[in-house]
JSON list of C-alpha atoms and ligand atoms in Angstrom, two decimals:
[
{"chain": "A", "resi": 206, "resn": "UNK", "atom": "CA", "xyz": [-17.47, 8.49, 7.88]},
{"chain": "A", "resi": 207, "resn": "UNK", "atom": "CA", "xyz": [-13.43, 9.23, 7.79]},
{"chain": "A", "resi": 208, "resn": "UNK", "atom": "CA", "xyz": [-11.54, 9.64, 10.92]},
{"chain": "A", "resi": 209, "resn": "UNK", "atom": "CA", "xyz": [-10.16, 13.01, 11.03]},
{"chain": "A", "resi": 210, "resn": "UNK", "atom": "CA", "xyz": [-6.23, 13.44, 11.59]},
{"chain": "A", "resi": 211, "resn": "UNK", "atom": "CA", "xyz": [-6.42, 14.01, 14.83]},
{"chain": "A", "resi": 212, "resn": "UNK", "atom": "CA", "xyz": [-8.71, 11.22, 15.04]},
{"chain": "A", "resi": 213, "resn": "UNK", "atom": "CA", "xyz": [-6.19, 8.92, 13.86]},
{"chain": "A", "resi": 214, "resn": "UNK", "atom": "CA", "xyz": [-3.63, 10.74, 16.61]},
{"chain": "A", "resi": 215, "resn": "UNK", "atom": "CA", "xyz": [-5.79, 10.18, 19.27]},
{"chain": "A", "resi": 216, "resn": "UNK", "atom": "CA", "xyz": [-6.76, 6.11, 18.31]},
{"chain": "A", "resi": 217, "resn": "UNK", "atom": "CA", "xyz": [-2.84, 5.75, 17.69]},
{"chain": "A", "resi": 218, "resn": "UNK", "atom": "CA", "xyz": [-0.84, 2.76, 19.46]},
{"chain": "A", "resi": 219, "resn": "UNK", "atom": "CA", "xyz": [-4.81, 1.65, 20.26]},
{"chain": "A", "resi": 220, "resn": "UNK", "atom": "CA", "xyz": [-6.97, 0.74, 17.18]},
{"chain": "A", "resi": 221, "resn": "UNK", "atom": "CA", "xyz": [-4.71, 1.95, 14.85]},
{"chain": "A", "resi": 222, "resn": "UNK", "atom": "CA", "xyz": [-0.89, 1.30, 14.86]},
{"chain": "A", "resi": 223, "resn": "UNK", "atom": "CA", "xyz": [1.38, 2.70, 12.21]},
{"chain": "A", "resi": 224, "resn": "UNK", "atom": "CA", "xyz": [4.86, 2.30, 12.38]},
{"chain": "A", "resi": 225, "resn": "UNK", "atom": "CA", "xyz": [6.91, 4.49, 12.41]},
{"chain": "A", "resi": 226, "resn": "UNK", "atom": "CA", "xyz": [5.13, 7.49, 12.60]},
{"chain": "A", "resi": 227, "resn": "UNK", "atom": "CA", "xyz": [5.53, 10.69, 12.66]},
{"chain": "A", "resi": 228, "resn": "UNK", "atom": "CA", "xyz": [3.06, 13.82, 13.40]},
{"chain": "A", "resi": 229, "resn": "UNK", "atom": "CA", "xyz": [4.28, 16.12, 10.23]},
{"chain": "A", "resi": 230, "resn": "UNK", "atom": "CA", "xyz": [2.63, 13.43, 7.84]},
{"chain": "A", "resi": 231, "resn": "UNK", "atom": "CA", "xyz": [-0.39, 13.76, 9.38]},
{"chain": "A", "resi": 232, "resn": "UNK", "atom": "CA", "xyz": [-3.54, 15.25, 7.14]},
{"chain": "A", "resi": 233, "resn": "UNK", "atom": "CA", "xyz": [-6.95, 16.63, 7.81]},
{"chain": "A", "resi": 234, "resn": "UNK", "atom": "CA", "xyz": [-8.58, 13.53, 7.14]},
{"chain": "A", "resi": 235, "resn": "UNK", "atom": "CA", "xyz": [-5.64, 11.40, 6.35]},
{"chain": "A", "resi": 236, "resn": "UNK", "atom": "CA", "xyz": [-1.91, 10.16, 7.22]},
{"chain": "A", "resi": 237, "resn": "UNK", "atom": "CA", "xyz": [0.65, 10.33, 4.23]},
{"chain": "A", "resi": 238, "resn": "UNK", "atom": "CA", "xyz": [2.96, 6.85, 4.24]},
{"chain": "A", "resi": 239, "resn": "UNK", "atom": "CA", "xyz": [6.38, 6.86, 2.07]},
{"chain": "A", "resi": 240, "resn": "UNK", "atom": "CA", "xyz": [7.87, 4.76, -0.80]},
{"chain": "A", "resi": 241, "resn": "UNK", "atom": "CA", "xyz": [10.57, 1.82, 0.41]},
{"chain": "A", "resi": 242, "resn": "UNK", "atom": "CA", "xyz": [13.22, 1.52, -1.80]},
{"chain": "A", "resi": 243, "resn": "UNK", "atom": "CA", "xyz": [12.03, -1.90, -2.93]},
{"chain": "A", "resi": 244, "resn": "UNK", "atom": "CA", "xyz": [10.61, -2.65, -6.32]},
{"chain": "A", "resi": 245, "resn": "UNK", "atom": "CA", "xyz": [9.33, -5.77, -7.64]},
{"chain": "A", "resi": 246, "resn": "UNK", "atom": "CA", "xyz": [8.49, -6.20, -11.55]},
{"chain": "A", "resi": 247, "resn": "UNK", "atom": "CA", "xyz": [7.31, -9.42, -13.37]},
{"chain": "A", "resi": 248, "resn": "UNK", "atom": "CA", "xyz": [9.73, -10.79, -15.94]},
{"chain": "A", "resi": 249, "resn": "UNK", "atom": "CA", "xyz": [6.92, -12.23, -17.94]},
{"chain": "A", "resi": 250, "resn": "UNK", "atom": "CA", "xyz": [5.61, -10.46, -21.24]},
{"chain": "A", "resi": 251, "resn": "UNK", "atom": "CA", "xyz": [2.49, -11.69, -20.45]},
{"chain": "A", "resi": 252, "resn": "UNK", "atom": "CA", "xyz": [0.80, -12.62, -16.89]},
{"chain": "A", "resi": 253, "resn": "UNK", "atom": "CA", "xyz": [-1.15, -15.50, -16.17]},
{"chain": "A", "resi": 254, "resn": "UNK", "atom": "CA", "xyz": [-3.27, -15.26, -13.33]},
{"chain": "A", "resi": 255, "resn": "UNK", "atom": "CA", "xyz": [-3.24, -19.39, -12.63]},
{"chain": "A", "resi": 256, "resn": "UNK", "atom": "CA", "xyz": [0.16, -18.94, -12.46]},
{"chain": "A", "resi": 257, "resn": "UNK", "atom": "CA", "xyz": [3.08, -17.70, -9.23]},
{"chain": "A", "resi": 258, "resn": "UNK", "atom": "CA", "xyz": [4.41, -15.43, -12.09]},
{"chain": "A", "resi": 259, "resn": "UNK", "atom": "CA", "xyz": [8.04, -14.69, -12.34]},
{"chain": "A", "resi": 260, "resn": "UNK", "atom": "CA", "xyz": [9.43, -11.55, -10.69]},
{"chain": "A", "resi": 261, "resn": "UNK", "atom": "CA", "xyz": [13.21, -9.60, -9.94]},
{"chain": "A", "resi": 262, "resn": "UNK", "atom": "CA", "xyz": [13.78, -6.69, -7.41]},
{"chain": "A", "resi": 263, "resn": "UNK", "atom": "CA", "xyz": [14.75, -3.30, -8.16]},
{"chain": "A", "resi": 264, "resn": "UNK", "atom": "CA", "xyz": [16.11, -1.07, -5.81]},
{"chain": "A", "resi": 265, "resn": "UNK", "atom": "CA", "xyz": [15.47, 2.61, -6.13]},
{"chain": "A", "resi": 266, "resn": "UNK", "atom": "CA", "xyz": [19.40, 4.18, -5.40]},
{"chain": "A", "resi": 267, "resn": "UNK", "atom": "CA", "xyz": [19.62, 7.55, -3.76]},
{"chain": "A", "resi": 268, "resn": "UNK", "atom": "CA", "xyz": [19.65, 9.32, -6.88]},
{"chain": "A", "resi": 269, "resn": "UNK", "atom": "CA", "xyz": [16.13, 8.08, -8.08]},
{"chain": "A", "resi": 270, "resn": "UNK", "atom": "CA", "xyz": [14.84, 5.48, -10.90]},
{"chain": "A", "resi": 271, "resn": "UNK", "atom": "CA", "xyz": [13.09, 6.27, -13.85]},
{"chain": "A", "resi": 272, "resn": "UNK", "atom": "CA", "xyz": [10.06, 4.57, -14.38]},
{"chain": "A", "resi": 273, "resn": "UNK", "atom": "CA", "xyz": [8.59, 3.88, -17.75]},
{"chain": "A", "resi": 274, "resn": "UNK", "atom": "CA", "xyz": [4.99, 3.60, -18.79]},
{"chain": "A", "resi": 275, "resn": "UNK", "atom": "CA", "xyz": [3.39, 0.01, -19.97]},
{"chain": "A", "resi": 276, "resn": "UNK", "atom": "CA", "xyz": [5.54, -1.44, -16.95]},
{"chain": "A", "resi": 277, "resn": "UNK", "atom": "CA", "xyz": [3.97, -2.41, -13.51]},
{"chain": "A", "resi": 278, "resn": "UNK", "atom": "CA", "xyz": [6.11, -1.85, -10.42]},
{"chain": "A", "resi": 279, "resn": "UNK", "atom": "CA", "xyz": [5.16, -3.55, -7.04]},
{"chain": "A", "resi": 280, "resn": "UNK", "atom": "CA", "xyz": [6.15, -1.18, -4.12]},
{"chain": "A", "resi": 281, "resn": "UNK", "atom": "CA", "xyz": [5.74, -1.02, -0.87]},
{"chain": "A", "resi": 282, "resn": "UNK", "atom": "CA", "xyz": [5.41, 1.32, 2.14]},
{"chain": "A", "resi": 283, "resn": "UNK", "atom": "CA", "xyz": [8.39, 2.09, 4.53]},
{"chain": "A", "resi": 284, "resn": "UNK", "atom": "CA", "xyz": [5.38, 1.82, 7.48]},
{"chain": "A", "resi": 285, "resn": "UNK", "atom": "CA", "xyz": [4.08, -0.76, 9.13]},
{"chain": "A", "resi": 286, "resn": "UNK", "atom": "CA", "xyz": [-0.28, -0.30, 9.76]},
{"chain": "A", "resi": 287, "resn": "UNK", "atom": "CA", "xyz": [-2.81, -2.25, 11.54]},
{"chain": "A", "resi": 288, "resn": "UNK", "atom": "CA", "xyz": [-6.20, -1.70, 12.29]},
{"chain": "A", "resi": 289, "resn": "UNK", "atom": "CA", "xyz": [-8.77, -3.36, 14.84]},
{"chain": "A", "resi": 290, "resn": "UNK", "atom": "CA", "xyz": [-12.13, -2.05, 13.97]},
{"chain": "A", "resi": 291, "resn": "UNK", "atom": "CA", "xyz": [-11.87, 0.38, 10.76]},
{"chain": "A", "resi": 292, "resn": "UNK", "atom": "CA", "xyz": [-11.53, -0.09, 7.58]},
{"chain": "A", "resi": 293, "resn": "UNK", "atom": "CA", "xyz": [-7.94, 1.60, 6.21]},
{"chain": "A", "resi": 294, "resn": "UNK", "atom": "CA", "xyz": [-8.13, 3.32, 2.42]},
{"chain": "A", "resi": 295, "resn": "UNK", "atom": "CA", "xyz": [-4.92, 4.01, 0.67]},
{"chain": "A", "resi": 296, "resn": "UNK", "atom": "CA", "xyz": [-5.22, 6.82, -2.27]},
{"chain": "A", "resi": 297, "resn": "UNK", "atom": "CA", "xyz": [-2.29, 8.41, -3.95]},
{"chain": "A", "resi": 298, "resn": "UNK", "atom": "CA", "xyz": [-0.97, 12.27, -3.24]},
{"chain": "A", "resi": 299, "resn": "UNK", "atom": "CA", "xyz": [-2.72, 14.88, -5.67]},
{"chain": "A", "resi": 300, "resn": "UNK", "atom": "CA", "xyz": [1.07, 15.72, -6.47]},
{"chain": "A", "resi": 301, "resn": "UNK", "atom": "CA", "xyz": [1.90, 12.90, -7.49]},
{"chain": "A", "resi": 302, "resn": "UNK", "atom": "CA", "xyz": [-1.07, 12.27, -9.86]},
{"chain": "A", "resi": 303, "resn": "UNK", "atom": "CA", "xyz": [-0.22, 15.32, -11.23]},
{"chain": "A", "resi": 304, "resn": "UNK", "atom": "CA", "xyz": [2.95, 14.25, -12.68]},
{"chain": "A", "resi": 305, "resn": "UNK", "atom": "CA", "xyz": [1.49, 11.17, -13.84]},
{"chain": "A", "resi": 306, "resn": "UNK", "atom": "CA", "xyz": [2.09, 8.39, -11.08]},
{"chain": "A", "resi": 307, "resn": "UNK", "atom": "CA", "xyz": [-0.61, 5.92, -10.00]},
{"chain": "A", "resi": 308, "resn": "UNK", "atom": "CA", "xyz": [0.37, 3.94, -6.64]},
{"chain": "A", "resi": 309, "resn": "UNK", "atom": "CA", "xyz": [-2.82, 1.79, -6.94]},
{"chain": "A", "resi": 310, "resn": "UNK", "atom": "CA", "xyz": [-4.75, 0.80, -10.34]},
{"chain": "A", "resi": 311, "resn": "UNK", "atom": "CA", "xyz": [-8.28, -0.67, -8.71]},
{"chain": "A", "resi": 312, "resn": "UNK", "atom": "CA", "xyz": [-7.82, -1.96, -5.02]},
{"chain": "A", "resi": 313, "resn": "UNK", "atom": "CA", "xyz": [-7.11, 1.08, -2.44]},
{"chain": "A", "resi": 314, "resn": "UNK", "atom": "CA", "xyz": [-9.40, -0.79, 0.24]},
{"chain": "A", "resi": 315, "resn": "UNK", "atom": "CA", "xyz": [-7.78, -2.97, 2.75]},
{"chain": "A", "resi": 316, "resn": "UNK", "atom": "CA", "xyz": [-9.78, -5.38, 5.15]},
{"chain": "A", "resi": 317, "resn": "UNK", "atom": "CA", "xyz": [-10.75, -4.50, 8.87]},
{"chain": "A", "resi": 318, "resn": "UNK", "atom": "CA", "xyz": [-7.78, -6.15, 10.92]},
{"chain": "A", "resi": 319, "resn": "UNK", "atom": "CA", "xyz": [-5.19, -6.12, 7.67]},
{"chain": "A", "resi": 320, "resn": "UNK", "atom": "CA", "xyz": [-1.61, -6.25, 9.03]},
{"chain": "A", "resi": 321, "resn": "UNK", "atom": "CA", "xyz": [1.41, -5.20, 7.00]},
{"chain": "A", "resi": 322, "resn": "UNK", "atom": "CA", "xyz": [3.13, -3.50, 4.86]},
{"chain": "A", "resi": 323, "resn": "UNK", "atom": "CA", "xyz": [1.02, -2.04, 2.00]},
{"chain": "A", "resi": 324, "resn": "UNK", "atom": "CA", "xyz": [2.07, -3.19, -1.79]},
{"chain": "A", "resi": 325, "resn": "UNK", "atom": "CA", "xyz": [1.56, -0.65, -4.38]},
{"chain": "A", "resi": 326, "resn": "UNK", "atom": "CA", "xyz": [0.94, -1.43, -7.45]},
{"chain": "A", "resi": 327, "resn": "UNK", "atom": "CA", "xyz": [2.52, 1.76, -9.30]},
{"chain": "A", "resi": 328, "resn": "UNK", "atom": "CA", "xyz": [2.41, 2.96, -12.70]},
{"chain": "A", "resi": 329, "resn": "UNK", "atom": "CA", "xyz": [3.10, 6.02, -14.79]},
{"chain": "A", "resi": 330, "resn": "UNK", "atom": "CA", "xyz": [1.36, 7.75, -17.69]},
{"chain": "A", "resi": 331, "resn": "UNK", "atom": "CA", "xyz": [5.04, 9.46, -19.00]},
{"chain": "A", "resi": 332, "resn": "UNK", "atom": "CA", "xyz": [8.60, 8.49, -17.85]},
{"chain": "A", "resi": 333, "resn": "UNK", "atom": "CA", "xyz": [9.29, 9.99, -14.51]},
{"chain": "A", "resi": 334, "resn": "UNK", "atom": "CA", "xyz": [12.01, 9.97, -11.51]},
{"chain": "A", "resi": 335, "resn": "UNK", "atom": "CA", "xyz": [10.96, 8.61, -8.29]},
{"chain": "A", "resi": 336, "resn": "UNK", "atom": "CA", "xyz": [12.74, 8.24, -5.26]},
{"chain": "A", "resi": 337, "resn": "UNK", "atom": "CA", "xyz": [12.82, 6.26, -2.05]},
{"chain": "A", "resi": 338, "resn": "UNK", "atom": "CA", "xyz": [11.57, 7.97, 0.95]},
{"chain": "A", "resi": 339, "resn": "UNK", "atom": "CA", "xyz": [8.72, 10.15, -0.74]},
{"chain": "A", "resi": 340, "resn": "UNK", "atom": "CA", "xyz": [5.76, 10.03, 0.92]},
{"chain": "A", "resi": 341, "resn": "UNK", "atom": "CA", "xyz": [3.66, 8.94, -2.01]},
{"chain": "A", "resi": 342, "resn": "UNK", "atom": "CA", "xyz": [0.42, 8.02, -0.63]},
{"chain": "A", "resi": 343, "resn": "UNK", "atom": "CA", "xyz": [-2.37, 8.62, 2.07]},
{"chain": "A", "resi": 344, "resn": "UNK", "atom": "CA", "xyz": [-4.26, 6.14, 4.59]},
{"chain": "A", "resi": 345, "resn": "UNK", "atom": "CA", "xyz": [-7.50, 6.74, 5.46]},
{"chain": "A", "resi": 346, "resn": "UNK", "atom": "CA", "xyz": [-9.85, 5.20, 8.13]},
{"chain": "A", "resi": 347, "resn": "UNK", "atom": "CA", "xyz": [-13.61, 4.64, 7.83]},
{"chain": "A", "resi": 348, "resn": "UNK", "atom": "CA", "xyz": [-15.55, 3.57, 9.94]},
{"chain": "A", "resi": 349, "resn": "UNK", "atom": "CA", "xyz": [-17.53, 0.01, 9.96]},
{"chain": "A", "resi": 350, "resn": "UNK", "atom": "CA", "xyz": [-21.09, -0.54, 10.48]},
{"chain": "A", "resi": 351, "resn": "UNK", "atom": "CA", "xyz": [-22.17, -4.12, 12.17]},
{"chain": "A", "resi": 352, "resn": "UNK", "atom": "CA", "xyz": [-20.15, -6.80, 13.53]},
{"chain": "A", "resi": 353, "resn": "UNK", "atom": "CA", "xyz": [-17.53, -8.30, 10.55]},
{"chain": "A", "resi": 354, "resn": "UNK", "atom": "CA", "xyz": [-15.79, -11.90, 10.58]},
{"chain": "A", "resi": 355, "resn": "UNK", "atom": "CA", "xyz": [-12.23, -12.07, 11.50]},
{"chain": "A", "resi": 356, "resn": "UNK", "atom": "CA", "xyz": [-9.83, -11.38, 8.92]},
{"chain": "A", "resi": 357, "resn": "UNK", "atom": "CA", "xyz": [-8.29, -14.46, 9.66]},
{"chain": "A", "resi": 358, "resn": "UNK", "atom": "CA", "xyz": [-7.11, -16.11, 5.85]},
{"chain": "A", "resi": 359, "resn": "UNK", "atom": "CA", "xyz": [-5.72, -12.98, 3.62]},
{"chain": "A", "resi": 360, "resn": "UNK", "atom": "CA", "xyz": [-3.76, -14.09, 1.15]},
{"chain": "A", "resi": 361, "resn": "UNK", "atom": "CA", "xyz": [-1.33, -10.99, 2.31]},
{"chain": "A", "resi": 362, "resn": "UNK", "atom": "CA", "xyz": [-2.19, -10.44, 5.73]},
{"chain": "A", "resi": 363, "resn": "UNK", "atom": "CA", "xyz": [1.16, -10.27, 8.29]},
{"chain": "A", "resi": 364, "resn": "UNK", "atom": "CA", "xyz": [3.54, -9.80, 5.17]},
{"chain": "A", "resi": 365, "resn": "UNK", "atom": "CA", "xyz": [6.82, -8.36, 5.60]},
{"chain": "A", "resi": 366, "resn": "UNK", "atom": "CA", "xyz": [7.52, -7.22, 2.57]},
{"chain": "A", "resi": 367, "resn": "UNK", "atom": "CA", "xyz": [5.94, -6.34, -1.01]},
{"chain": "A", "resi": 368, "resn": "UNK", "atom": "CA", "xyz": [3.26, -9.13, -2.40]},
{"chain": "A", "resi": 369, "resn": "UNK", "atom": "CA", "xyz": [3.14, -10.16, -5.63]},
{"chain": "A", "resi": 370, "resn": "UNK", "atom": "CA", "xyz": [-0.27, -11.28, -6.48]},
{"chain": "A", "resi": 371, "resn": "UNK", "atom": "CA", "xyz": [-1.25, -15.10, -5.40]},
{"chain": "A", "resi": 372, "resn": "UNK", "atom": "CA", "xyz": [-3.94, -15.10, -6.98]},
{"chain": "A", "resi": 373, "resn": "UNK", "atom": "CA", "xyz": [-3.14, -18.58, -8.42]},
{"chain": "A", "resi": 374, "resn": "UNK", "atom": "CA", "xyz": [-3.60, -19.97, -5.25]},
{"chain": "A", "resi": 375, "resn": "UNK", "atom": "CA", "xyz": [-7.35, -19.68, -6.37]},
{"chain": "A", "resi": 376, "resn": "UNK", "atom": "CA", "xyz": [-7.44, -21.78, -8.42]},
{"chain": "B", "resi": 597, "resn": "DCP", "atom": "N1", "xyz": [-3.13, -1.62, -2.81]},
{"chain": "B", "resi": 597, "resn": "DCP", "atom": "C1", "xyz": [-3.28, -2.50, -1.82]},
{"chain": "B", "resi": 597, "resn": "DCP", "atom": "C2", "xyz": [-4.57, -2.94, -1.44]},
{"chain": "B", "resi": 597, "resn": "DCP", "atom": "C3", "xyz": [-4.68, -3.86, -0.41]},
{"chain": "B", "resi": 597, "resn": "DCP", "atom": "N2", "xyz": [-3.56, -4.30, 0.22]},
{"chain": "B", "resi": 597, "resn": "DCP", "atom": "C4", "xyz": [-3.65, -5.26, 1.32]},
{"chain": "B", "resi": 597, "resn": "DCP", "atom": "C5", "xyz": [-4.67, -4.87, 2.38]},
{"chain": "B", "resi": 597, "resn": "DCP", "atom": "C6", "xyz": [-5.79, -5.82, 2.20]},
{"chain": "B", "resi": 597, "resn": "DCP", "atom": "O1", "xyz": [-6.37, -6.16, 3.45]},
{"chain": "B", "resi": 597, "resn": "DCP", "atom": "C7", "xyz": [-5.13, -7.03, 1.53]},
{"chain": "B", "resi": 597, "resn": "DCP", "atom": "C8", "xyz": [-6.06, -7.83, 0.67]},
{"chain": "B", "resi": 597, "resn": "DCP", "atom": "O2", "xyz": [-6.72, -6.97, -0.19]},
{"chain": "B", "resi": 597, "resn": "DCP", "atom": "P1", "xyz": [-8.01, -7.50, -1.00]},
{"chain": "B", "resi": 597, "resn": "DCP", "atom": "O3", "xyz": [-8.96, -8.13, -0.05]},
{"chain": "B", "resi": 597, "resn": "DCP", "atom": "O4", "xyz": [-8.48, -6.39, -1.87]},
{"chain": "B", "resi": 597, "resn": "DCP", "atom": "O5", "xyz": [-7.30, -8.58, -1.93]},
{"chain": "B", "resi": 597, "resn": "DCP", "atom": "P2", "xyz": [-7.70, -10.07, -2.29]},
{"chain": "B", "resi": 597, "resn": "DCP", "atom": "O6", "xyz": [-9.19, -10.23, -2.22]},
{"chain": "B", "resi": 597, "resn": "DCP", "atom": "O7", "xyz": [-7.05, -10.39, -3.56]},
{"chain": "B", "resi": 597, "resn": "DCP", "atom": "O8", "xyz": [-6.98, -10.88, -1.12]},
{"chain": "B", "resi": 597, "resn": "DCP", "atom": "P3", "xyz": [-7.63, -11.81, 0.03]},
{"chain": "B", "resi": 597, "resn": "DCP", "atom": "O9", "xyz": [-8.40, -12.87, -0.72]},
{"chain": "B", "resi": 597, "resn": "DCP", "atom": "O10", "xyz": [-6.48, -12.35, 0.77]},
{"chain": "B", "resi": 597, "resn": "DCP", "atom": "O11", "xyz": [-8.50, -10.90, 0.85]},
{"chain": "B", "resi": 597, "resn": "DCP", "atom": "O12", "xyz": [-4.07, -6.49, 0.76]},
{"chain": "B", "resi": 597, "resn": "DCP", "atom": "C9", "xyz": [-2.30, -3.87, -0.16]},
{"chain": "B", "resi": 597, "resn": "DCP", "atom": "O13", "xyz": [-1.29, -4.27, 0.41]},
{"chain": "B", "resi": 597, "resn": "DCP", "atom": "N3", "xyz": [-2.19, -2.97, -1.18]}
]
């Protein structure tokens, strides 16, 4: 089951912080979050995934960046979330995915208890002019069946800012 929007407004400040927030992005079933105007993008051609590969910052200025297909971009959200007992979802805006933009490519699920800021991994199909601010995708909250373990080791739990992967800490 989702929480409905006014779900999420009543469990706010309790279960569910997000910060800031605001009651106009608030959805049926969901709470749009915005785009920060930090980028990350890996200097490397090629990734390898034993490795802490390079990376530079981008900053989206006021009057927008184009991004380019074949290129990853690591953003983040301006909001702050945390959850205590539900599992939070982020999925991109139908509005964007109709011109093209991806803000996740295969992990939208966060864990029960994940604290942060989220990273987006974002991509386009055709060259296209984002800006900072946009709210470019939506949290959602299901609920969680049984008792879970404690989030306690995430790789990007408490961040502060955009993660680039660690998965090389894996090996
Ligand atoms: N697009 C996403 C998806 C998830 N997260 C955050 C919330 C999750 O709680 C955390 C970890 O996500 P996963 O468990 O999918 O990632 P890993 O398994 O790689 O990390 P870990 O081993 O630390 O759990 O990252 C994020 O910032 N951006």
């Amino acid at each position: 089951m989702i929480l409905s929007g006014l779900e999420i407004l009543k469990r706010m400040n309790e279960s569910i912080i997000i910060k800031p927030f605001d009651k106009k992005s608030l959805n049926p079933n969901s709470y749009n979050l915005s785009l920060h105007n930090e980028l990350l993008i890996y200097e490397e051609e090629i990734l390898d995934m034993k490795k802490n590969n390079r990376i530079s910052k981008v900053t989206i200025p006021p009057e927008g960046l184009i991004l380019k297909p074949g290129i990853l971009y690591l953003g983040r959200t301006v909001e702050y979330t945390e959850t205590r007992d539900l599992v939070p979802v982020i999925e991109g805006r139908s509005s964007l995915g109709r011109l093209g933009i991806s803000i996740h490519l295969s992990s939208p699920y966060g864990n029960v208890g994940f604290k942060g800021y989220w990273t987006l991994e974002i991509s386009c199909i055709q060259p296209v002019k984002i800006y900072a601010g946009v709210e470019v995708c939506q949290i959602y909250y299901h609920h969680l069946d049984g008792e879970f373990l404690p989030y306690l080791n995430g790789k990007y739990n408490g961040n502060t800012g955009i993660q680039a992967s660690k998965l090389f800490e894996e090996f």
